[in-house]
């Protein structure tokens, strides 16, 4: 990583002990810094507003405003802020709702510390992507329930960018994509950066979800 | 036996004052009829002779009174008995004492006949009146019973509603408690084990393997508790609404039963009152459980329709179907409580449940709830 600045993180969880545990796991890493902790969704939105972290780790079940609504509000105010969901719920339905709300990643609380740290770094680097099985389900959902026709966005991506995104949908890492398209890693990263900018998103996940939703990527592209 | 009944009847008659009164009148009339000492007042004699009667003819007419009365009291059989007795009292006079035996016997016979005819008609009149009265009473009673039954049914439904509500509340509470306390505590435990196992220095390989194993065990418990919490009350239902909950249900059924289950929706999805949403969810869940248990189906479909003021869910399968009893309520007697329970659940939120099935052609369960 060229960026030696620490990744600033907000944690929102109503269980103090779990929240503290998450903080400890993250702070053991030299490149991660927890800048704020919220005990409910409303506080999370307020703290995101005050501290402008790079990434927010949010639980679903929280008092006042739940994690889904908090994600929606944070993404509406700060499209570039990545949201990683850390929850005890494991059903797809939450994944769908959260992806639609703009979350970049979805992790179960029972993940090992190392996986959590990796996920944070990946999401921050715009690398995290949907599990192919979930991507397929998301796609089926959008096919079954097409967004209101007529207000579909004009395809804004170039062919090359679409190609990169299509490979990203399959779960390939940046390096894999670079190898496959005979490009340098930097170029792939640059392409993804452009894609994020054009789509006003902060992660591959969101970019893929939007592309699926808008129909720029089709069923055959999902493994 | 016959004798016993007869004796019983006789005993009953003897107990009634009317019997003794009729006997008294017969005795008095007979005394009057044969008495030569008793004289009627002359004005009375001239009055009845004005009617074309002599004293004894008048007395014979008086015999009608006990006969008719007996008809009233004891029915036509009583009248017959009394008229025969009266005949016995009158005939000796007509035959042996009367100056015009032919007239006397004729009069006596006429009295006997008229007495019986009157008694029979009075008796039947009375019987009819009694019958009508009883009918009225029984109708009133029936109405009363019907009303009581209705109130009881309403009470029962109310209790059922409260019990269902309480059960759902309890399930929700336990489910949330499992999620908010037990699962979180297990998460903390699992993380501590993980961080301990990930420590780089100062641990034998054996201990590391053991910690690793403990972590796996904790994770398995965590999954079990999560499943239990979900089974009690799917979180999607409370947090996301009916459709995501049904989708969860469908994928859950597909996964565990191997029956390919699909959810289709038509109409504008809307947020339903909690009671309606939970009723629809539970009915769908029960319908799918039946598909799984009994139908042998390979495919099932949940169609959700949001029409004007009604939400309709149709669960259909391609299984072997079954013969539906004429009344769904009869299923309870056969020990098949599933459909009855679904029907009750639908009725509790003013909904209806219909089941269509043909042997060999699958089953279609439709629930319709306003709201």
Coordinates of N, CA and C in Angstrom, one line a residue, chain B residues 159-304:
Chain B
X159 N -60.2 -16.0 23.0 CA -59.1 -16.6 23.7 C -58.0 -17.1 22.8
X160 N -58.5 -17.7 21.7 CA -57.6 -18.3 20.7 C -56.7 -17.2 20.1
X161 N -57.3 -16.0 19.9 CA -56.6 -14.9 19.4 C -55.6 -14.4 20.4
X162 N -56.0 -14.3 21.6 CA -55.1 -13.9 22.6 C -53.9 -14.9 22.8
X163 N -54.3 -16.1 22.8 CA -53.3 -17.2 22.9 C -52.3 -17.1 21.8
X164 N -52.8 -17.0 20.5 CA -51.9 -16.9 19.4 C -51.0 -15.7 19.5
X165 N -51.6 -14.5 19.9 CA -50.9 -13.3 20.0 C -49.8 -13.5 21.1
X166 N -50.2 -14.1 22.2 CA -49.2 -14.3 23.3 C -48.1 -15.2 22.8
X167 N -48.4 -16.2 22.1 CA -47.4 -17.2 21.6 C -46.4 -16.4 20.7
X168 N -47.0 -15.6 19.8 CA -46.1 -14.9 18.8 C -45.2 -13.9 19.6
X169 N -45.8 -13.2 20.6 CA -45.0 -12.3 21.4 C -43.9 -13.0 22.1
X170 N -44.2 -14.1 22.6 CA -43.2 -14.9 23.4 C -42.1 -15.4 22.5
X171 N -42.5 -15.9 21.3 CA -41.5 -16.3 20.3 C -40.6 -15.2 19.9
X172 N -41.2 -14.0 19.7 CA -40.5 -12.9 19.3 C -39.5 -12.5 20.4
X173 N -40.0 -12.5 21.6 CA -39.2 -12.1 22.8 C -38.0 -13.0 22.9
X174 N -38.2 -14.3 22.9 CA -37.2 -15.3 23.0 C -36.2 -15.2 21.9
X175 N -36.7 -15.0 20.7 CA -35.8 -14.9 19.5 C -34.9 -13.7 19.6
X176 N -35.5 -12.6 20.0 CA -34.7 -11.4 20.2 C -33.7 -11.5 21.3
X177 N -34.1 -12.1 22.4 CA -33.2 -12.3 23.5 C -32.0 -13.2 23.0
X178 N -32.3 -14.2 22.3 CA -31.2 -15.1 21.8 C -30.3 -14.3 20.9
X179 N -30.9 -13.5 20.1 CA -30.0 -12.7 19.2 C -29.2 -11.6 19.9
X180 N -29.9 -10.9 20.8 CA -29.3 -9.8 21.5 C -28.3 -10.2 22.6
X181 N -28.6 -11.3 23.3 CA -27.8 -11.6 24.4 C -26.9 -12.8 24.1
X182 N -27.6 -14.0 23.9 CA -26.8 -15.2 23.8 C -25.8 -15.2 22.6
X183 N -26.3 -14.8 21.5 CA -25.4 -14.8 20.3 C -24.3 -13.8 20.5
X184 N -24.6 -12.6 21.0 CA -23.5 -11.6 21.2 C -22.5 -12.2 22.2
X185 N -23.0 -12.8 23.3 CA -22.0 -13.4 24.3 C -21.1 -14.5 23.6
X186 N -21.8 -15.3 22.8 CA -21.0 -16.3 22.1 C -20.0 -15.7 21.1
X187 N -20.4 -14.6 20.5 CA -19.5 -13.9 19.6 C -18.2 -13.4 20.3
X188 N -18.5 -12.9 21.5 CA -17.4 -12.4 22.3 C -16.5 -13.6 22.7
X189 N -17.1 -14.7 23.1 CA -16.3 -15.9 23.5 C -15.5 -16.4 22.3
X190 N -16.2 -16.4 21.2 CA -15.5 -17.0 20.0 C -14.3 -16.1 19.6
X191 N -14.5 -14.8 19.7 CA -13.4 -13.9 19.4 C -12.2 -14.0 20.3
X192 N -12.5 -14.2 21.6 CA -11.5 -14.4 22.6 C -10.7 -15.7 22.3
X193 N -11.4 -16.7 22.0 CA -10.7 -18.0 21.6 C -9.9 -17.8 20.4
X194 N -10.4 -17.0 19.4 CA -9.7 -16.8 18.2 C -8.4 -16.0 18.4
X195 N -8.5 -15.0 19.3 CA -7.3 -14.1 19.5 C -6.3 -14.9 20.3
X196 N -6.8 -15.8 21.2 CA -5.9 -16.6 22.0 C -5.1 -17.6 21.0
X197 N -5.9 -18.2 20.1 CA -5.3 -19.2 19.2 C -4.4 -18.5 18.2
X198 N -4.6 -17.2 17.9 CA -3.8 -16.6 16.9 C -2.5 -16.0 17.5
X199 N -2.4 -16.0 18.9 CA -1.2 -15.5 19.5 C 0.0 -16.3 19.0
X200 N 1.1 -15.6 18.7 CA 2.2 -16.2 17.9 C 3.1 -17.0 18.8
X201 N 3.3 -16.4 20.1 CA 4.4 -17.0 20.9 C 3.8 -17.7 22.1
X202 N 4.6 -18.6 22.6 CA 4.4 -19.2 24.0 C 3.2 -20.2 24.0
X203 N 3.0 -20.9 23.0 CA 1.9 -21.9 23.1 C 2.3 -23.2 22.4
X204 N 2.1 -24.3 23.1 CA 2.4 -25.6 22.4 C 1.5 -25.9 21.3
X205 N 1.9 -26.7 20.4 CA 1.0 -27.0 19.2 C -0.3 -27.6 19.6
X206 N -0.1 -28.5 20.7 CA -1.3 -29.2 21.2 C -2.3 -28.3 21.7
X207 N -1.9 -27.3 22.5 CA -2.9 -26.3 23.0 C -3.5 -25.5 21.9
X208 N -2.7 -25.2 20.9 CA -3.3 -24.4 19.8 C -4.4 -25.2 19.1
X209 N -4.1 -26.5 18.8 CA -5.1 -27.3 18.2 C -6.4 -27.4 19.1
X210 N -6.1 -27.5 20.4 CA -7.3 -27.5 21.3 C -8.1 -26.2 21.2
X211 N -7.4 -25.1 21.2 CA -8.1 -23.8 21.2 C -8.9 -23.7 19.9
X212 N -8.2 -24.2 18.8 CA -8.9 -24.1 17.5 C -10.2 -24.9 17.5
X213 N -10.1 -26.1 18.2 CA -11.3 -27.0 18.3 C -12.4 -26.3 19.1
X214 N -12.0 -25.6 20.2 CA -12.9 -24.9 21.0 C -13.6 -23.8 20.2
X215 N -12.8 -23.1 19.4 CA -13.4 -22.1 18.6 C -14.4 -22.7 17.6
X216 N -14.1 -23.8 17.0 CA -15.1 -24.5 16.1 C -16.4 -24.9 16.8
X217 N -16.2 -25.4 18.0 CA -17.4 -25.8 18.8 C -18.2 -24.6 19.1
X218 N -17.6 -23.5 19.5 CA -18.3 -22.2 19.8 C -19.1 -21.8 18.6
X219 N -18.4 -21.8 17.4 CA -19.0 -21.4 16.2 C -20.2 -22.3 15.8
X220 N -20.1 -23.6 16.1 CA -21.2 -24.4 15.9 C -22.4 -24.1 16.8
X221 N -22.1 -23.8 18.0 CA -23.2 -23.4 19.0 C -23.8 -22.2 18.5
X222 N -23.0 -21.2 18.0 CA -23.5 -20.0 17.5 C -24.4 -20.2 16.4
X223 N -24.0 -21.1 15.5 CA -24.9 -21.3 14.3 C -26.2 -22.0 14.7
X224 N -26.1 -22.9 15.7 CA -27.3 -23.5 16.2 C -28.3 -22.5 16.9
X225 N -27.7 -21.6 17.7 CA -28.6 -20.7 18.4 C -29.2 -19.7 17.3
X226 N -28.4 -19.3 16.3 CA -28.9 -18.5 15.3 C -30.1 -19.1 14.5
X227 N -29.9 -20.4 14.3 CA -31.0 -21.1 13.6 C -32.2 -21.2 14.4
X228 N -32.0 -21.4 15.7 CA -33.2 -21.5 16.7 C -33.9 -20.2 16.7
X229 N -33.1 -19.1 16.8 CA -33.7 -17.8 16.8 C -34.5 -17.5 15.6
X230 N -33.9 -17.9 14.4 CA -34.6 -17.6 13.1 C -35.9 -18.5 13.0
X231 N -35.8 -19.7 13.5 CA -37.0 -20.6 13.5 C -38.1 -20.0 14.3
X232 N -37.7 -19.5 15.5 CA -38.8 -18.9 16.3 C -39.4 -17.7 15.7
X233 N -38.7 -16.9 15.1 CA -39.2 -15.7 14.5 C -38.2 -15.2 13.5
X234 N -38.4 -15.3 12.2 CA -37.4 -14.8 11.2 C -37.2 -13.3 11.4
X235 N -36.0 -12.9 11.5 CA -35.6 -11.5 11.7 C -36.1 -10.7 10.6
X236 N -36.1 -11.3 9.4 CA -36.4 -10.5 8.1 C -37.9 -10.0 8.2
X237 N -38.7 -10.8 8.9 CA -40.1 -10.4 9.0 C -40.3 -9.1 9.8
X238 N -39.5 -8.9 10.8 CA -39.7 -7.7 11.6 C -38.9 -6.6 11.0
X239 N -37.7 -6.9 10.5 CA -36.8 -5.8 10.0 C -37.1 -5.4 8.5
X240 N -37.5 -6.4 7.7 CA -37.6 -6.1 6.3 C -39.0 -6.2 5.8
X241 N -39.9 -6.9 6.5 CA -41.3 -7.0 6.0 C -41.6 -8.4 5.5
X242 N -42.8 -8.6 5.0 CA -43.3 -9.9 4.6 C -42.6 -10.5 3.4
X243 N -42.3 -9.8 2.3 CA -41.7 -10.4 1.1 C -40.4 -11.0 1.4
X244 N -39.4 -10.2 2.0 CA -38.1 -10.8 2.3 C -38.3 -12.0 3.2
X245 N -39.2 -12.0 4.1 CA -39.4 -13.1 5.0 C -39.9 -14.3 4.2
X246 N -40.8 -14.1 3.3 CA -41.2 -15.2 2.4 C -40.1 -15.8 1.6
X247 N -39.3 -14.9 1.1 CA -38.1 -15.3 0.3 C -37.2 -16.1 1.1
X248 N -37.0 -15.7 2.4 CA -36.1 -16.5 3.3 C -36.7 -17.9 3.5
X249 N -38.0 -17.9 3.7 CA -38.8 -19.1 3.9 C -38.6 -20.1 2.7
X250 N -38.8 -19.5 1.5 CA -38.7 -20.3 0.3 C -37.3 -20.9 0.1
X251 N -36.2 -20.0 0.4 CA -34.9 -20.6 0.2 C -34.6 -21.6 1.3
X252 N -35.1 -21.3 2.5 CA -34.9 -22.3 3.6 C -35.5 -23.6 3.2
X253 N -36.8 -23.6 2.7 CA -37.5 -24.9 2.3 C -36.7 -25.6 1.2
X254 N -36.3 -24.8 0.2 CA -35.6 -25.4 -0.9 C -34.4 -26.1 -0.4
X255 N -33.7 -25.4 0.5 CA -32.4 -25.9 0.9 C -32.6 -27.2 1.7
X256 N -33.6 -27.2 2.6 CA -33.7 -28.4 3.5 C -34.5 -29.5 3.0
X257 N -35.5 -29.2 2.1 CA -36.3 -30.3 1.6 C -36.0 -30.7 0.2
X258 N -35.3 -29.9 -0.5 CA -35.0 -30.2 -1.9 C -36.1 -29.9 -2.9
X259 N -37.2 -29.3 -2.3 CA -38.3 -28.9 -3.2 C -38.0 -27.5 -3.7
X260 N -38.0 -27.4 -5.0 CA -37.6 -26.1 -5.6 C -38.8 -25.1 -5.3
X261 N -38.6 -24.1 -4.5 CA -39.6 -23.2 -4.0 C -39.4 -21.8 -4.5
X262 N -40.4 -21.2 -5.2 CA -40.2 -19.9 -5.8 C -41.2 -18.9 -5.2
X263 N -40.9 -17.7 -5.1 CA -41.8 -16.7 -4.7 C -42.0 -15.7 -5.9
X264 N -43.3 -15.5 -6.2 CA -43.7 -14.5 -7.2 C -44.6 -13.4 -6.6
X265 N -44.4 -12.2 -7.0 CA -45.2 -11.2 -6.4 C -45.9 -10.4 -7.6
X266 N -47.2 -10.0 -7.4 CA -47.8 -9.1 -8.3 C -48.5 -8.0 -7.5
X267 N -48.6 -6.9 -8.1 CA -49.2 -5.7 -7.4 C -48.1 -5.0 -6.6
X268 N -48.5 -3.9 -6.1 CA -47.6 -3.0 -5.4 C -47.5 -3.5 -4.0
X269 N -46.2 -3.9 -3.6 CA -46.0 -4.4 -2.3 C -46.2 -3.3 -1.3
X270 N -46.9 -3.6 -0.2 CA -47.1 -2.6 0.8 C -46.8 -3.2 2.2
X271 N -46.5 -2.3 3.1 CA -46.2 -2.7 4.5 C -47.6 -3.1 5.2
X272 N -47.7 -4.3 5.7 CA -48.9 -4.8 6.3 C -48.8 -4.6 7.8
X273 N -50.0 -4.6 8.5 CA -49.9 -4.5 9.9 C -49.3 -5.8 10.4
X274 N -48.6 -5.7 11.5 CA -47.8 -6.8 12.0 C -48.6 -8.1 12.1
X275 N -49.8 -8.0 12.7 CA -50.7 -9.2 12.9 C -51.0 -9.9 11.6
X276 N -51.3 -9.1 10.5 CA -51.6 -9.6 9.2 C -50.3 -10.3 8.6
X277 N -49.2 -9.6 8.7 CA -48.0 -10.1 8.1 C -47.6 -11.4 8.8
X278 N -47.7 -11.5 10.1 CA -47.3 -12.7 10.8 C -48.3 -13.9 10.5
X279 N -49.6 -13.5 10.4 CA -50.6 -14.6 10.0 C -50.3 -15.1 8.6
X280 N -50.0 -14.2 7.7 CA -49.7 -14.7 6.3 C -48.5 -15.5 6.3
X281 N -47.5 -15.1 7.0 CA -46.2 -15.8 7.1 C -46.4 -17.2 7.7
X282 N -47.1 -17.3 8.8 CA -47.3 -18.6 9.5 C -48.1 -19.5 8.6
X283 N -49.1 -19.0 8.0 CA -50.0 -19.9 7.1 C -49.2 -20.4 5.9
X284 N -48.4 -19.5 5.3 CA -47.5 -20.0 4.2 C -46.5 -21.0 4.7
X285 N -46.0 -20.8 5.9 CA -45.0 -21.7 6.5 C -45.6 -23.1 6.7
X286 N -46.9 -23.1 7.2 CA -47.6 -24.3 7.5 C -47.9 -25.0 6.2
X287 N -48.3 -24.2 5.2 CA -48.7 -24.8 3.9 C -47.4 -25.5 3.3
X288 N -46.3 -24.8 3.4 CA -45.1 -25.4 2.8 C -44.6 -26.6 3.6
X289 N -44.9 -26.6 4.9 CA -44.6 -27.7 5.8 C -45.4 -29.0 5.3
X290 N -46.7 -28.7 5.0 CA -47.5 -29.8 4.5 C -47.0 -30.3 3.2
X291 N -46.6 -29.4 2.3 CA -46.1 -29.8 1.0 C -44.9 -30.7 1.2
X292 N -44.1 -30.3 2.1 CA -42.8 -31.1 2.4 C -43.2 -32.5 3.0
X293 N -44.1 -32.5 4.0 CA -44.4 -33.7 4.7 C -45.2 -34.7 3.9
X294 N -46.2 -34.2 3.2 CA -47.2 -35.1 2.7 C -47.2 -35.2 1.1
X295 N -46.8 -34.2 0.4 CA -47.2 -34.1 -1.0 C -46.2 -34.9 -1.9
X296 N -45.0 -35.1 -1.5 CA -44.0 -35.7 -2.4 C -43.7 -34.8 -3.6
X297 N -44.0 -33.5 -3.5 CA -43.8 -32.6 -4.6 C -42.4 -32.3 -4.9
X298 N -42.1 -31.9 -6.1 CA -40.7 -31.5 -6.4 C -40.6 -30.0 -6.6
X299 N -41.8 -29.4 -6.8 CA -41.8 -27.9 -7.0 C -42.9 -27.3 -6.2
X300 N -42.7 -26.2 -5.6 CA -43.7 -25.4 -5.0 C -43.6 -24.0 -5.3
X301 N -44.7 -23.3 -5.2 CA -44.7 -21.9 -5.7 C -45.5 -21.1 -4.7
X302 N -45.0 -19.9 -4.3 CA -45.7 -19.0 -3.5 C -46.0 -17.7 -4.3
X303 N -47.3 -17.5 -4.6 CA -47.7 -16.3 -5.3 C -48.3 -15.3 -4.4
X304 N -47.7 -14.2 -4.3 CA -48.3 -13.1 -3.5 C -48.9 -12.1 -4.3

